[in-house]
């Protein structure tokens, strides 16, 4: 059985970045935050999507449009985490509230037609 590196390599890169964040968290929180927020998931996702057998270059247009609008719920997620942390919440409630806000924003965006594929 041959390994499909086009599908496996993005996963390996993601794991390496997570491990780097774990190592750097005690050395430099600034570097850990930079790695955590660097635009790596988008290129990896585009790589995986574009390696599909039916993918065409013109498919990038609606996908990247969706990525732009997908950043809005992600920003809401991060803002909710920030305000929950300032309010003294622990990690699990912070994440639950963040994901709830993210899902609501995603549904609103979908209902408004921002995510058309």
mmCIF file of C-alpha atoms in Angstrom:
data_model
loop_
_atom_site.group_PDB
_atom_site.id
_atom_site.type_symbol
_atom_site.label_atom_id
_atom_site.label_comp_id
_atom_site.label_asym_id
_atom_site.label_seq_id
_atom_site.Cartn_x
_atom_site.Cartn_y
_atom_site.Cartn_z
ATOM 1 C CA UNK A 1 0.000 0.000 0.000
ATOM 2 C CA UNK A 2 1.529 3.313 -1.088
ATOM 3 C CA UNK A 3 1.401 6.369 1.151
ATOM 4 C CA UNK A 4 -0.448 9.340 -0.343
ATOM 5 C CA UNK A 5 1.949 12.057 0.828
ATOM 6 C CA UNK A 6 -0.357 14.766 -0.491
ATOM 7 C CA UNK A 7 -2.813 13.803 2.233
ATOM 8 C CA UNK A 8 -0.416 12.701 4.961
ATOM 9 C CA UNK A 9 2.102 15.557 4.889
ATOM 10 C CA UNK A 10 -0.362 18.309 5.925
ATOM 11 C CA UNK A 11 -1.317 16.235 8.972
ATOM 12 C CA UNK A 12 2.335 15.725 9.893
ATOM 13 C CA UNK A 13 3.045 19.451 9.531
ATOM 14 C CA UNK A 14 0.042 20.262 11.775
ATOM 15 C CA UNK A 15 1.253 17.840 14.439
ATOM 16 C CA UNK A 16 4.762 19.311 14.313
ATOM 17 C CA UNK A 17 3.395 22.817 14.820
ATOM 18 C CA UNK A 18 1.328 21.696 17.808
ATOM 19 C CA UNK A 19 4.414 20.040 19.284
ATOM 20 C CA UNK A 20 6.435 23.214 18.700
ATOM 21 C CA UNK A 21 3.810 25.277 20.533
ATOM 22 C CA UNK A 22 3.963 22.800 23.431
ATOM 23 C CA UNK A 23 7.750 23.074 23.594
ATOM 24 C CA UNK A 24 7.812 26.851 23.240
ATOM 25 C CA UNK A 25 5.083 27.589 25.787
ATOM 26 C CA UNK A 26 7.632 27.570 28.600
ATOM 27 C CA UNK A 27 10.459 29.158 26.589
ATOM 28 C CA UNK A 28 8.625 32.018 24.913
ATOM 29 C CA UNK A 29 4.898 32.586 25.109
ATOM 30 C CA UNK A 30 5.230 35.191 22.373
ATOM 31 C CA UNK A 31 6.637 32.610 19.937
ATOM 32 C CA UNK A 32 4.025 30.075 21.048
ATOM 33 C CA UNK A 33 1.236 32.584 20.319
ATOM 34 C CA UNK A 34 2.771 33.501 16.959
ATOM 35 C CA UNK A 35 2.924 29.817 15.991
ATOM 36 C CA UNK A 36 -0.608 29.239 17.251
ATOM 37 C CA UNK A 37 -1.986 32.058 15.117
ATOM 38 C CA UNK A 38 0.177 31.712 12.032
ATOM 39 C CA UNK A 39 -1.744 31.044 8.839
ATOM 40 C CA UNK A 40 -0.877 27.364 8.554
ATOM 41 C CA UNK A 41 -4.289 25.691 8.578
ATOM 42 C CA UNK A 42 -5.468 27.620 5.530
ATOM 43 C CA UNK A 43 -2.565 26.571 3.277
ATOM 44 C CA UNK A 44 -2.766 23.011 4.583
ATOM 45 C CA UNK A 45 -6.512 22.871 3.930
ATOM 46 C CA UNK A 46 -6.050 24.321 0.437
ATOM 47 C CA UNK A 47 -3.350 21.746 -0.212
ATOM 48 C CA UNK A 48 -5.616 18.869 0.859
ATOM 49 C CA UNK A 49 -8.635 20.244 -1.041
ATOM 50 C CA UNK A 50 -6.667 20.907 -4.220
ATOM 51 C CA UNK A 51 -5.195 17.415 -4.240
ATOM 52 C CA UNK A 52 -8.660 15.931 -4.856
ATOM 53 C CA UNK A 53 -9.177 14.244 -8.199
ATOM 54 C CA UNK A 54 -12.008 16.536 -9.321
ATOM 55 C CA UNK A 55 -10.419 19.808 -8.188
ATOM 56 C CA UNK A 56 -9.923 22.576 -10.737
ATOM 57 C CA UNK A 57 -8.057 25.859 -10.308
ATOM 58 C CA UNK A 58 -11.317 27.821 -10.574
ATOM 59 C CA UNK A 59 -12.499 26.033 -7.409
ATOM 60 C CA UNK A 60 -10.103 28.258 -5.443
ATOM 61 C CA UNK A 61 -12.371 31.294 -5.930
ATOM 62 C CA UNK A 62 -15.396 30.128 -3.884
ATOM 63 C CA UNK A 63 -13.150 28.332 -1.404
ATOM 64 C CA UNK A 64 -11.010 31.389 -0.663
ATOM 65 C CA UNK A 65 -14.162 33.532 -0.488
ATOM 66 C CA UNK A 66 -15.465 31.125 2.148
ATOM 67 C CA UNK A 67 -12.144 31.390 3.980
ATOM 68 C CA UNK A 68 -12.454 35.170 4.159
ATOM 69 C CA UNK A 69 -15.926 34.950 5.673
ATOM 70 C CA UNK A 70 -14.850 32.021 7.852
ATOM 71 C CA UNK A 71 -12.380 34.283 9.601
ATOM 72 C CA UNK A 72 -15.232 36.342 11.070
ATOM 73 C CA UNK A 73 -16.542 33.495 13.280
ATOM 74 C CA UNK A 74 -12.928 32.646 14.171
ATOM 75 C CA UNK A 75 -12.364 36.228 15.300
ATOM 76 C CA UNK A 76 -15.583 36.084 17.330
ATOM 77 C CA UNK A 77 -14.322 32.839 18.916
ATOM 78 C CA UNK A 78 -11.072 34.551 19.909
ATOM 79 C CA UNK A 79 -12.836 37.655 21.232
ATOM 80 C CA UNK A 80 -15.141 35.516 23.372
ATOM 81 C CA UNK A 81 -12.108 33.667 24.763
ATOM 82 C CA UNK A 82 -10.497 36.993 25.632
ATOM 83 C CA UNK A 83 -13.541 38.373 27.441
ATOM 84 C CA UNK A 84 -14.167 35.070 29.240
ATOM 85 C CA UNK A 85 -10.541 34.978 30.399
ATOM 86 C CA UNK A 86 -10.834 38.563 31.663
ATOM 87 C CA UNK A 87 -13.954 37.524 33.557
ATOM 88 C CA UNK A 88 -11.924 34.791 35.278
ATOM 89 C CA UNK A 89 -13.473 31.774 33.584
ATOM 90 C CA UNK A 90 -11.546 28.510 33.471
ATOM 91 C CA UNK A 91 -10.516 26.877 30.184
ATOM 92 C CA UNK A 92 -13.472 24.545 29.558
ATOM 93 C CA UNK A 93 -16.217 27.194 29.987
ATOM 94 C CA UNK A 94 -14.118 29.623 27.935
ATOM 95 C CA UNK A 95 -13.858 27.129 25.089
ATOM 96 C CA UNK A 96 -17.532 26.171 25.328
ATOM 97 C CA UNK A 97 -18.592 29.811 25.074
ATOM 98 C CA UNK A 98 -16.094 30.440 22.278
ATOM 99 C CA UNK A 99 -17.327 27.497 20.218
ATOM 100 C CA UNK A 100 -20.954 28.449 20.847
ATOM 101 C CA UNK A 101 -20.256 31.980 19.591
ATOM 102 C CA UNK A 102 -18.309 30.582 16.633
ATOM 103 C CA UNK A 103 -21.180 28.255 15.692
ATOM 104 C CA UNK A 104 -23.755 31.041 15.959
ATOM 105 C CA UNK A 105 -21.654 33.347 13.778
ATOM 106 C CA UNK A 106 -21.125 30.526 11.279
ATOM 107 C CA UNK A 107 -24.863 29.849 11.099
ATOM 108 C CA UNK A 108 -25.578 33.545 10.617
ATOM 109 C CA UNK A 109 -23.010 33.707 7.827
ATOM 110 C CA UNK A 110 -24.503 30.634 6.209
ATOM 111 C CA UNK A 111 -28.032 32.036 6.492
ATOM 112 C CA UNK A 112 -26.882 35.295 4.904
ATOM 113 C CA UNK A 113 -25.346 33.388 2.002
ATOM 114 C CA UNK A 114 -21.690 34.119 2.760
ATOM 115 C CA UNK A 115 -20.819 30.439 2.446
ATOM 116 C CA UNK A 116 -21.826 29.307 -1.032
ATOM 117 C CA UNK A 117 -19.960 26.451 -2.618
#
